[in-house]
């Protein structure tokens, strides 16, 4: 499955019409081709589509309004001028949402959330004051005989009643600004009542305008995973999804699990020699990664799936997967194998060093021991890496300090962010995985734009928890140009160099 959030084009009308017809069966007319052509012409950035495997299955349409010139409390057809969109104002301060729909067959993918997030990012990038939209309350007809719209809305807010539209909008940080009567005359489910919803842009600067759509603040979510026994694979999946669900609720861009976080599944093979037990664990890897890919798409978050074993051509590797939220997949094989990994499991090292392009910049992946070799990180930095992710597994504090200290050094010398995530607890029925020591953290370069100790955030040691931290990519750009020291620029390449040999 390939998922893309992009601007709508005029060529998408056939897909759009089909999806909207399925989404709004029996509720009004679909947008005409002339409507869509007009919207794309007057405000192309405001027309957002979600494409799944080459077809548009969800869409959000918007115009710009000047809140000083337009009555935002007006009825829907007055706002859109019956489809002529004459109130659109390129100098407006308000993004007015005139449509959001998702094809019914794709609603389990939470595509509506992606559309709302894209609108918020557009609002911030254009330095608009707010997003305004009229919202249906399609479940109200079941309660209209016993309560007023106001009472119904208050009960939905308190989660005493579920409304498929309003509950979703409230969960996406919109608040009800006003109740609108006779908003959509054909909407019998909502009893012609709607809510005027508002999302305020806290970054709005009244005297500033910007049309840059690049995202600069990236939110990281690190899972400090408690090793525990699972009765079966489904229970393992339930635990993984619990963390994905929890962390994605904070609107994170990345979630990272630790190295070998799936080793509790080795428990049934504990009587086998270590190598054979690891090979048995590797048999689950394909299925596990497919499930985590589904989580990445459904919860709209990029997932670094820790690491797990994989067998290829008779060789056993330690591999990490980057599951993109658009459905694509990248992987990295651990290059440097520890003496114990070789002794007990016969693991071999990978041979590829590269950065990965994501919707939040260029990222690198290293696994545990790899971060103790500075040459690899330097090669990634030369390829444009902005964030380095390091899932790790350490049994003692000594091992942890090696990983932590080297990770901090990599952040400073490569002028990037480094995030590390490990496991805690114990596994009494899994040989060589019996105890864990961890303190997950996010490290920064060391200069005035960053924390004085170059630590953005760190978890409580040896406690299962999640760590949420924001990192600013624009601060890295400033550091490269105006830093107190310029490590990447000041290297003496006339004396030494680090090259990737092929």
Short mmCIF file of C-alpha atoms in Angstrom, two decimals:
data_model
loop_
_atom_site.label_atom_id
_atom_site.label_comp_id
_atom_site.label_asym_id
_atom_site.label_seq_id
_atom_site.Cartn_x
_atom_site.Cartn_y
_atom_site.Cartn_z
CA UNK A 1 0.00 0.00 0.00
CA UNK A 2 1.37 3.39 -1.06
CA UNK A 3 -0.19 6.42 0.67
CA UNK A 4 0.54 10.01 -0.31
CA UNK A 5 -0.84 13.29 0.99
CA UNK A 6 -0.57 15.87 -1.78
CA UNK A 7 -2.33 18.76 -3.44
CA UNK A 8 -5.37 17.94 -5.50
CA UNK A 9 -5.10 18.41 -9.27
CA UNK A 10 -7.73 18.92 -11.93
CA UNK A 11 -6.91 15.47 -13.33
CA UNK A 12 -8.10 13.87 -10.07
CA UNK A 13 -11.75 14.69 -10.63
CA UNK A 14 -12.86 11.23 -11.73
CA UNK A 15 -11.41 9.60 -8.57
CA UNK A 16 -12.69 12.44 -6.41
CA UNK A 17 -16.21 12.14 -7.76
CA UNK A 18 -16.28 8.37 -7.21
CA UNK A 19 -14.98 8.66 -3.64
CA UNK A 20 -17.35 11.47 -2.73
CA UNK A 21 -20.34 9.62 -4.21
CA UNK A 22 -19.51 6.63 -2.00
CA UNK A 23 -18.87 8.82 1.05
CA UNK A 24 -22.10 10.84 0.82
CA UNK A 25 -24.66 8.43 -0.54
CA UNK A 26 -28.00 10.22 -0.61
CA UNK A 27 -26.73 13.43 1.03
CA UNK A 28 -26.69 16.21 -1.54
CA UNK A 29 -24.86 16.55 -4.83
CA UNK A 30 -21.18 15.94 -5.43
CA UNK A 31 -18.87 18.78 -6.39
CA UNK A 32 -18.91 19.48 -10.11
CA UNK A 33 -15.77 19.44 -12.20
CA UNK A 34 -16.14 23.19 -12.64
CA UNK A 35 -16.15 23.62 -8.84
CA UNK A 36 -12.91 21.68 -8.46
CA UNK A 37 -11.23 23.48 -11.37
CA UNK A 38 -12.15 26.82 -9.80
CA UNK A 39 -10.82 25.81 -6.36
CA UNK A 40 -7.54 24.50 -7.77
CA UNK A 41 -7.12 27.69 -9.79
CA UNK A 42 -7.82 30.17 -6.98
CA UNK A 43 -6.15 28.31 -4.07
CA UNK A 44 -4.14 25.22 -5.10
CA UNK A 45 -2.39 24.82 -1.72
CA UNK A 46 -5.74 24.57 0.05
CA UNK A 47 -7.01 21.57 -1.91
CA UNK A 48 -5.50 18.47 -0.28
CA UNK A 49 -5.89 14.88 -1.41
CA UNK A 50 -4.91 11.50 -0.04
CA UNK A 51 -3.84 9.07 -2.73
CA UNK A 52 -3.78 5.34 -2.00
CA UNK A 53 -2.11 3.14 -4.61
CA UNK A 54 -2.53 5.82 -7.25
CA UNK A 55 -6.18 6.73 -6.59
CA UNK A 56 -7.61 9.68 -4.66
CA UNK A 57 -9.74 8.27 -1.84
CA UNK A 58 -9.95 11.24 0.53
CA UNK A 59 -9.99 14.98 0.15
CA UNK A 60 -10.11 18.29 2.04
CA UNK A 61 -11.19 21.47 0.22
CA UNK A 62 -10.61 24.97 1.60
CA UNK A 63 -10.75 28.67 0.80
CA UNK A 64 -9.22 31.72 2.48
CA UNK A 65 -11.42 34.30 4.18
CA UNK A 66 -10.74 37.74 5.61
CA UNK A 67 -12.50 37.57 8.98
CA UNK A 68 -12.85 41.37 9.01
CA UNK A 69 -14.77 41.37 5.72
CA UNK A 70 -16.69 38.10 5.85
CA UNK A 71 -19.27 36.91 8.38
CA UNK A 72 -17.78 33.54 9.35
CA UNK A 73 -21.05 32.71 11.13
CA UNK A 74 -22.95 32.74 7.86
CA UNK A 75 -24.67 29.72 6.36
CA UNK A 76 -22.65 27.26 4.31
CA UNK A 77 -23.98 28.17 0.88
CA UNK A 78 -23.51 31.86 1.64
CA UNK A 79 -19.86 31.27 2.56
CA UNK A 80 -19.14 29.41 -0.67
CA UNK A 81 -21.37 31.74 -2.73
CA UNK A 82 -23.29 28.73 -4.06
CA UNK A 83 -20.11 27.33 -5.57
CA UNK A 84 -18.64 30.50 -7.07
CA UNK A 85 -16.23 31.05 -4.13
CA UNK A 86 -16.28 34.82 -4.54
CA UNK A 87 -15.49 35.37 -0.87
CA UNK A 88 -12.08 33.71 -1.27
CA UNK A 89 -9.38 36.25 -0.42
CA UNK A 90 -5.70 35.51 -1.02
CA UNK A 91 -4.84 37.99 1.75
CA UNK A 92 -7.25 36.42 4.21
CA UNK A 93 -6.35 35.41 7.77
CA UNK A 94 -8.62 32.36 8.07
CA UNK A 95 -8.51 28.95 6.41
CA UNK A 96 -12.15 27.95 5.91
CA UNK A 97 -12.74 24.24 5.44
CA UNK A 98 -15.56 23.64 3.00
CA UNK A 99 -15.27 19.87 2.61
CA UNK A 100 -13.66 16.75 4.07
CA UNK A 101 -14.56 13.25 2.98
CA UNK A 102 -13.04 9.75 2.97
CA UNK A 103 -14.11 6.84 0.81
CA UNK A 104 -15.86 4.34 3.16
CA UNK A 105 -13.55 1.46 2.21
CA UNK A 106 -10.53 3.42 3.51
CA UNK A 107 -11.85 4.88 6.76
CA UNK A 108 -9.99 2.33 8.88
CA UNK A 109 -6.72 3.99 7.77
CA UNK A 110 -7.56 7.20 9.69
CA UNK A 111 -7.04 9.30 6.58
CA UNK A 112 -9.24 12.05 8.01
CA UNK A 113 -6.60 12.69 10.64
CA UNK A 114 -3.97 13.11 7.92
CA UNK A 115 -6.12 15.67 6.16
CA UNK A 116 -6.66 17.62 9.39
CA UNK A 117 -2.93 17.53 10.13
CA UNK A 118 -2.16 18.76 6.61
CA UNK A 119 -4.57 21.66 7.07
CA UNK A 120 -2.93 22.60 10.37
CA UNK A 121 0.53 22.52 8.78
CA UNK A 122 -0.72 24.71 5.93
CA UNK A 123 -2.27 27.15 8.41
CA UNK A 124 1.02 27.43 10.30
CA UNK A 125 3.13 27.64 7.14
CA UNK A 126 0.98 30.46 5.74
CA UNK A 127 0.87 32.22 9.12
CA UNK A 128 -2.92 32.20 9.23
CA UNK A 129 -4.79 32.99 12.42
CA UNK A 130 -7.19 30.05 12.47
CA UNK A 131 -9.03 27.23 10.75
CA UNK A 132 -12.81 27.51 10.66
CA UNK A 133 -15.22 24.84 9.47
CA UNK A 134 -18.87 23.97 9.77
CA UNK A 135 -19.36 20.49 11.17
CA UNK A 136 -22.31 18.14 10.87
CA UNK A 137 -23.62 16.29 13.94
CA UNK A 138 -25.03 13.23 12.14
CA UNK A 139 -25.98 11.31 15.27
CA UNK A 140 -28.16 14.11 16.62
CA UNK A 141 -31.37 12.84 15.02
CA UNK A 142 -31.29 9.92 17.50
CA UNK A 143 -31.48 12.37 20.42
CA UNK A 144 -33.38 15.35 19.00
CA UNK A 145 -36.62 14.39 20.79
CA UNK A 146 -34.98 14.38 24.21
CA UNK A 147 -32.35 17.16 24.15
CA UNK A 148 -31.40 20.43 22.54
CA UNK A 149 -28.39 20.71 20.21
CA UNK A 150 -26.49 22.47 23.00
CA UNK A 151 -27.08 19.62 25.45
CA UNK A 152 -26.15 17.08 22.79
CA UNK A 153 -22.88 18.87 22.01
CA UNK A 154 -21.98 19.12 25.70
CA UNK A 155 -22.58 15.40 26.15
CA UNK A 156 -20.38 14.64 23.15
CA UNK A 157 -17.66 16.83 24.68
CA UNK A 158 -17.90 14.85 27.92
CA UNK A 159 -17.81 11.60 25.88
CA UNK A 160 -21.21 10.57 27.17
CA UNK A 161 -22.42 10.40 23.55
CA UNK A 162 -20.43 9.45 20.47
CA UNK A 163 -20.89 11.46 17.28
CA UNK A 164 -18.76 10.24 14.33
CA UNK A 165 -18.05 13.77 13.08
CA UNK A 166 -17.99 15.96 16.19
CA UNK A 167 -16.08 13.44 18.33
CA UNK A 168 -13.39 13.25 15.64
CA UNK A 169 -13.16 17.03 15.32
CA UNK A 170 -12.88 17.56 19.07
CA UNK A 171 -10.13 14.93 19.26
CA UNK A 172 -8.22 16.96 16.67
CA UNK A 173 -8.10 20.04 18.92
CA UNK A 174 -11.03 21.91 17.38
CA UNK A 175 -13.50 23.63 19.70
CA UNK A 176 -17.12 24.56 19.11
CA UNK A 177 -17.38 28.30 18.55
CA UNK A 178 -21.11 28.52 17.80
CA UNK A 179 -24.19 26.42 17.00
CA UNK A 180 -25.45 27.06 13.47
CA UNK A 181 -29.12 26.47 12.65
CA UNK A 182 -30.41 25.78 9.12
CA UNK A 183 -26.80 25.30 8.05
CA UNK A 184 -27.38 22.50 5.53
CA UNK A 185 -31.11 22.21 4.69
CA UNK A 186 -30.67 18.71 3.21
CA UNK A 187 -28.92 17.32 6.30
CA UNK A 188 -31.77 15.47 8.02
CA UNK A 189 -29.40 13.39 10.19
CA UNK A 190 -28.11 16.56 11.85
CA UNK A 191 -31.62 18.05 11.90
CA UNK A 192 -30.16 20.95 9.85
CA UNK A 193 -27.99 21.88 12.85
CA UNK A 194 -24.20 22.25 12.63
CA UNK A 195 -21.31 23.38 14.76
CA UNK A 196 -18.94 26.17 13.82
CA UNK A 197 -15.57 24.73 14.72
CA UNK A 198 -12.32 26.60 15.25
CA UNK A 199 -8.66 25.64 15.56
CA UNK A 200 -6.36 28.47 16.62
CA UNK A 201 -2.80 28.74 15.29
CA UNK A 202 -0.74 29.52 18.39
CA UNK A 203 2.21 30.43 16.18
CA UNK A 204 0.31 33.16 14.34
CA UNK A 205 2.24 36.41 13.97
CA UNK A 206 -0.05 39.32 12.94
CA UNK A 207 2.68 41.29 11.16
CA UNK A 208 4.26 38.39 9.33
CA UNK A 209 3.38 36.35 6.24
CA UNK A 210 5.02 33.13 5.11
CA UNK A 211 4.20 30.62 2.42
CA UNK A 212 6.89 28.04 3.22
CA UNK A 213 5.32 24.61 3.72
CA UNK A 214 8.44 22.89 5.08
CA UNK A 215 8.05 21.28 8.48
CA UNK A 216 10.81 22.26 10.90
CA UNK A 217 9.67 21.04 14.33
CA UNK A 218 9.73 17.24 14.51
CA UNK A 219 8.21 15.34 17.43
CA UNK A 220 9.94 12.13 18.51
CA UNK A 221 8.41 9.38 20.63
CA UNK A 222 10.74 6.82 22.20
CA UNK A 223 9.39 3.63 23.77
CA UNK A 224 11.38 2.42 26.77
CA UNK A 225 10.07 -1.13 26.45
CA UNK A 226 9.53 -3.46 29.40
CA UNK A 227 10.65 -6.99 28.61
CA UNK A 228 7.81 -9.32 29.52
CA UNK A 229 6.53 -12.75 28.58
CA UNK A 230 3.78 -13.04 25.96
CA UNK A 231 1.46 -16.02 25.73
CA UNK A 232 1.32 -15.68 21.94
CA UNK A 233 2.12 -13.42 19.02
CA UNK A 234 -1.20 -11.57 19.23
CA UNK A 235 -0.47 -10.46 22.79
CA UNK A 236 2.86 -9.08 21.53
CA UNK A 237 1.03 -7.16 18.78
CA UNK A 238 -1.44 -5.79 21.32
CA UNK A 239 1.43 -4.39 23.38
CA UNK A 240 3.09 -2.83 20.32
CA UNK A 241 -0.17 -1.27 19.18
CA UNK A 242 -0.83 0.06 22.66
CA UNK A 243 2.38 2.10 22.50
CA UNK A 244 1.80 3.20 18.89
CA UNK A 245 -1.71 4.34 19.77
CA UNK A 246 -0.56 6.11 22.94
CA UNK A 247 2.44 7.87 21.44
CA UNK A 248 0.68 8.84 18.20
CA UNK A 249 -1.98 10.63 20.28
CA UNK A 250 0.73 13.21 21.00
CA UNK A 251 0.98 13.89 17.22
CA UNK A 252 4.45 12.41 17.04
CA UNK A 253 6.24 12.13 13.71
CA UNK A 254 8.43 9.17 14.72
CA UNK A 255 8.08 6.31 17.19
CA UNK A 256 11.11 4.14 17.98
CA UNK A 257 11.24 0.75 19.70
CA UNK A 258 14.46 -0.79 21.10
CA UNK A 259 16.87 -3.33 19.63
CA UNK A 260 15.60 -6.94 19.75
CA UNK A 261 12.40 -5.81 21.49
CA UNK A 262 10.68 -8.95 20.19
CA UNK A 263 13.03 -11.40 21.97
CA UNK A 264 10.34 -12.37 24.53
CA UNK A 265 8.97 -14.47 21.65
CA UNK A 266 12.08 -16.69 21.96
CA UNK A 267 10.75 -18.17 25.18
CA UNK A 268 9.21 -21.30 23.57
CA UNK A 269 12.60 -22.10 22.01
CA UNK A 270 14.68 -21.72 25.16
CA UNK A 271 15.68 -25.39 25.20
CA UNK A 272 17.27 -25.08 21.75
CA UNK A 273 20.85 -23.94 21.17
CA UNK A 274 21.04 -20.13 21.05
CA UNK A 275 21.62 -19.99 17.29
CA UNK A 276 18.61 -22.20 16.51
CA UNK A 277 16.42 -20.22 18.93
CA UNK A 278 17.35 -17.00 17.14
CA UNK A 279 16.60 -18.59 13.77
CA UNK A 280 13.16 -19.56 15.08
CA UNK A 281 12.58 -15.97 16.16
CA UNK A 282 13.61 -14.80 12.69
CA UNK A 283 10.75 -16.81 11.20
CA UNK A 284 8.32 -14.29 12.73
CA UNK A 285 10.05 -11.19 11.36
CA UNK A 286 8.20 -10.89 8.05
CA UNK A 287 4.78 -11.14 9.71
CA UNK A 288 5.76 -8.75 12.52
CA UNK A 289 7.00 -6.07 10.18
CA UNK A 290 3.88 -6.32 8.02
CA UNK A 291 1.74 -5.72 11.10
CA UNK A 292 3.87 -2.75 12.20
CA UNK A 293 3.61 -1.31 8.70
CA UNK A 294 -0.17 -1.41 9.13
CA UNK A 295 0.16 0.44 12.44
CA UNK A 296 2.33 3.12 10.77
CA UNK A 297 -0.33 3.74 8.14
CA UNK A 298 -3.33 3.52 10.47
CA UNK A 299 -1.88 5.78 13.15
CA UNK A 300 -0.16 8.16 10.69
CA UNK A 301 3.28 7.94 12.25
CA UNK A 302 6.71 6.80 11.07
CA UNK A 303 7.84 3.79 13.11
CA UNK A 304 11.42 2.62 13.68
CA UNK A 305 10.64 -0.99 14.51
CA UNK A 306 13.58 -1.49 16.87
CA UNK A 307 15.49 -4.41 15.46
CA UNK A 308 14.88 -8.12 14.97
CA UNK A 309 16.68 -11.08 13.40
CA UNK A 310 16.32 -12.07 9.75
CA UNK A 311 17.70 -14.99 7.77
CA UNK A 312 18.95 -14.35 4.25
CA UNK A 313 20.79 -16.96 2.17
CA UNK A 314 21.75 -18.88 5.29
CA UNK A 315 23.11 -15.83 7.11
CA UNK A 316 21.59 -14.34 10.24
CA UNK A 317 21.38 -10.52 10.41
CA UNK A 318 20.20 -7.99 12.98
CA UNK A 319 17.90 -5.67 11.02
CA UNK A 320 15.96 -2.50 11.76
CA UNK A 321 12.98 -1.35 9.71
CA UNK A 322 11.74 2.16 9.08
CA UNK A 323 8.01 1.90 8.42
CA UNK A 324 6.92 5.14 6.77
CA UNK A 325 3.43 6.40 7.42
CA UNK A 326 2.78 6.50 3.67
CA UNK A 327 3.13 2.71 3.55
CA UNK A 328 6.69 2.45 2.19
CA UNK A 329 9.45 0.50 3.94
CA UNK A 330 13.20 0.96 4.43
CA UNK A 331 15.64 -1.25 6.32
CA UNK A 332 19.13 -1.19 7.79
CA UNK A 333 21.27 -4.16 8.84
CA UNK A 334 23.53 -3.76 11.84
CA UNK A 335 27.10 -3.45 10.59
CA UNK A 336 29.17 -4.01 13.72
CA UNK A 337 28.44 -7.26 15.53
CA UNK A 338 29.45 -7.56 19.18
CA UNK A 339 31.63 -10.50 20.27
CA UNK A 340 28.69 -12.03 22.17
CA UNK A 341 26.33 -11.70 19.18
CA UNK A 342 28.82 -13.57 17.06
CA UNK A 343 29.66 -16.14 19.75
CA UNK A 344 26.11 -17.14 20.69
CA UNK A 345 24.10 -16.44 17.53
CA UNK A 346 26.58 -16.31 14.67
CA UNK A 347 25.22 -12.95 13.53
CA UNK A 348 26.94 -11.30 10.57
CA UNK A 349 27.16 -7.62 9.74
CA UNK A 350 25.40 -5.71 6.97
CA UNK A 351 27.21 -3.72 4.31
CA UNK A 352 25.11 -0.66 3.48
CA UNK A 353 25.40 2.84 4.95
CA UNK A 354 22.85 5.40 3.79
CA UNK A 355 20.39 8.02 4.99
CA UNK A 356 16.65 7.70 4.46
CA UNK A 357 14.41 10.43 3.09
CA UNK A 358 11.24 10.88 5.16
CA UNK A 359 8.42 13.41 5.28
CA UNK A 360 10.32 14.98 8.20
CA UNK A 361 13.80 15.30 6.71
CA UNK A 362 16.77 12.98 6.30
CA UNK A 363 17.34 10.40 9.03
CA UNK A 364 19.97 7.79 9.78
CA UNK A 365 19.66 4.41 11.49
CA UNK A 366 22.35 2.66 13.51
CA UNK A 367 21.89 -0.25 15.91
CA UNK A 368 23.51 -0.19 19.35
CA UNK A 369 27.22 -1.11 18.90
CA UNK A 370 27.27 0.74 15.54
CA UNK A 371 27.11 4.12 17.28
CA UNK A 372 30.46 3.42 18.93
CA UNK A 373 32.18 3.70 15.53
CA UNK A 374 32.30 7.41 14.60
CA UNK A 375 33.17 6.86 10.94
CA UNK A 376 29.69 5.52 10.09
CA UNK A 377 27.86 8.50 11.58
CA UNK A 378 30.20 10.89 9.79
CA UNK A 379 29.37 9.29 6.45
CA UNK A 380 25.67 9.69 7.24
CA UNK A 381 26.24 13.34 8.18
CA UNK A 382 27.93 13.93 4.83
CA UNK A 383 24.79 12.52 3.20
CA UNK A 384 22.66 15.16 4.95
CA UNK A 385 21.45 13.31 8.06
CA UNK A 386 19.50 15.51 10.49
CA UNK A 387 18.29 12.93 13.03
CA UNK A 388 20.09 9.71 13.96
CA UNK A 389 17.99 6.94 15.51
CA UNK A 390 19.76 4.30 17.60
CA UNK A 391 17.72 1.39 19.02
CA UNK A 392 19.89 -0.48 21.52
CA UNK A 393 19.97 -3.31 24.03
CA UNK A 394 22.36 -3.24 26.99
CA UNK A 395 22.39 -5.58 29.97
CA UNK A 396 24.61 -3.55 32.30
CA UNK A 397 25.17 0.08 33.13
CA UNK A 398 28.69 -0.20 31.67
CA UNK A 399 27.32 -1.19 28.29
CA UNK A 400 24.69 1.54 28.45
CA UNK A 401 27.26 4.23 29.24
CA UNK A 402 29.26 3.23 26.15
CA UNK A 403 26.19 3.65 23.94
CA UNK A 404 25.05 6.86 25.62
CA UNK A 405 28.45 8.57 25.65
CA UNK A 406 29.12 7.72 22.02
CA UNK A 407 25.64 8.85 20.99
CA UNK A 408 26.22 12.21 22.66
CA UNK A 409 29.53 12.55 20.86
CA UNK A 410 27.87 11.73 17.52
CA UNK A 411 25.31 14.53 18.06
CA UNK A 412 28.02 17.11 18.72
CA UNK A 413 30.53 16.12 16.06
CA UNK A 414 27.93 15.67 13.32
CA UNK A 415 25.74 18.64 14.27
CA UNK A 416 22.58 16.53 14.38
CA UNK A 417 20.05 15.11 16.83
CA UNK A 418 20.55 11.58 18.17
CA UNK A 419 17.72 9.56 19.73
CA UNK A 420 18.40 6.31 21.60
CA UNK A 421 15.83 3.83 22.94
CA UNK A 422 16.40 0.66 24.96
CA UNK A 423 14.60 -2.01 26.98
CA UNK A 424 14.22 -2.50 30.72
CA UNK A 425 13.34 -5.44 32.98
CA UNK A 426 14.25 -9.10 32.65
CA UNK A 427 13.44 -12.26 30.70
CA UNK A 428 14.09 -15.23 32.96
CA UNK A 429 13.20 -17.79 30.26
CA UNK A 430 15.29 -16.41 27.41
CA UNK A 431 18.99 -17.25 27.43
CA UNK A 432 21.43 -14.32 27.05
CA UNK A 433 18.55 -11.82 27.19
CA UNK A 434 17.94 -12.15 30.90
CA UNK A 435 18.49 -8.56 32.19
CA UNK A 436 18.24 -5.10 30.67
CA UNK A 437 19.49 -1.63 31.59
CA UNK A 438 18.22 1.49 29.86
CA UNK A 439 17.72 5.23 29.98
CA UNK A 440 16.37 6.39 26.65
CA UNK A 441 17.24 9.94 25.59
CA UNK A 442 17.45 12.57 22.86
CA UNK A 443 20.78 14.37 22.47
CA UNK A 444 21.54 17.64 20.70
CA UNK A 445 24.57 19.53 19.47
CA UNK A 446 26.19 21.79 22.06
CA UNK A 447 25.66 25.49 21.35
CA UNK A 448 23.48 28.38 22.46
CA UNK A 449 20.39 27.24 20.52
CA UNK A 450 20.32 23.94 22.42
CA UNK A 451 20.12 22.87 26.09
CA UNK A 452 23.26 23.68 28.09
CA UNK A 453 23.95 20.00 28.76
CA UNK A 454 23.15 19.03 25.14
CA UNK A 455 20.34 16.73 26.37
CA UNK A 456 16.92 17.51 24.95
CA UNK A 457 15.11 14.89 27.03
CA UNK A 458 15.81 11.67 28.92
CA UNK A 459 13.70 8.95 30.45
CA UNK A 460 13.71 7.67 34.01
CA UNK A 461 16.29 4.85 34.21
CA UNK A 462 14.98 1.27 34.21
CA UNK A 463 11.28 2.20 34.08
CA UNK A 464 8.84 1.38 31.31
CA UNK A 465 7.66 4.67 29.83
CA UNK A 466 7.50 6.77 26.70
CA UNK A 467 9.67 9.82 26.08
CA UNK A 468 8.28 12.63 23.90
CA UNK A 469 10.57 15.38 22.61
CA UNK A 470 10.47 18.07 19.92
CA UNK A 471 13.54 18.82 17.84
CA UNK A 472 13.95 21.89 15.64
CA UNK A 473 15.55 21.28 12.23
CA UNK A 474 15.90 25.01 11.58
CA UNK A 475 18.24 25.21 14.59
CA UNK A 476 20.56 22.75 12.83
CA UNK A 477 20.65 24.95 9.74
CA UNK A 478 21.56 27.97 11.86
CA UNK A 479 24.24 25.94 13.63
CA UNK A 480 25.89 24.90 10.36
CA UNK A 481 26.16 28.55 9.28
CA UNK A 482 26.48 30.58 12.48
CA UNK A 483 27.56 28.16 15.23
CA UNK A 484 30.18 29.04 17.80
CA UNK A 485 32.19 26.26 16.18
CA UNK A 486 31.54 24.72 12.76
CA UNK A 487 32.69 21.16 13.12
CA UNK A 488 31.55 19.86 9.76
CA UNK A 489 32.95 22.86 7.91
CA UNK A 490 36.26 23.05 9.78
CA UNK A 491 37.47 19.51 9.09
CA UNK A 492 40.99 19.36 7.63
CA UNK A 493 40.14 17.42 4.51
CA UNK A 494 43.62 18.18 3.21
CA UNK A 495 44.95 15.88 5.95
CA UNK A 496 42.23 13.24 6.42
CA UNK A 497 38.86 12.07 5.14
CA UNK A 498 36.21 9.43 5.82
CA UNK A 499 34.89 7.79 2.67
CA UNK A 500 32.35 5.07 1.98
CA UNK A 501 34.21 2.39 0.04
CA UNK A 502 32.25 0.33 -2.46
#
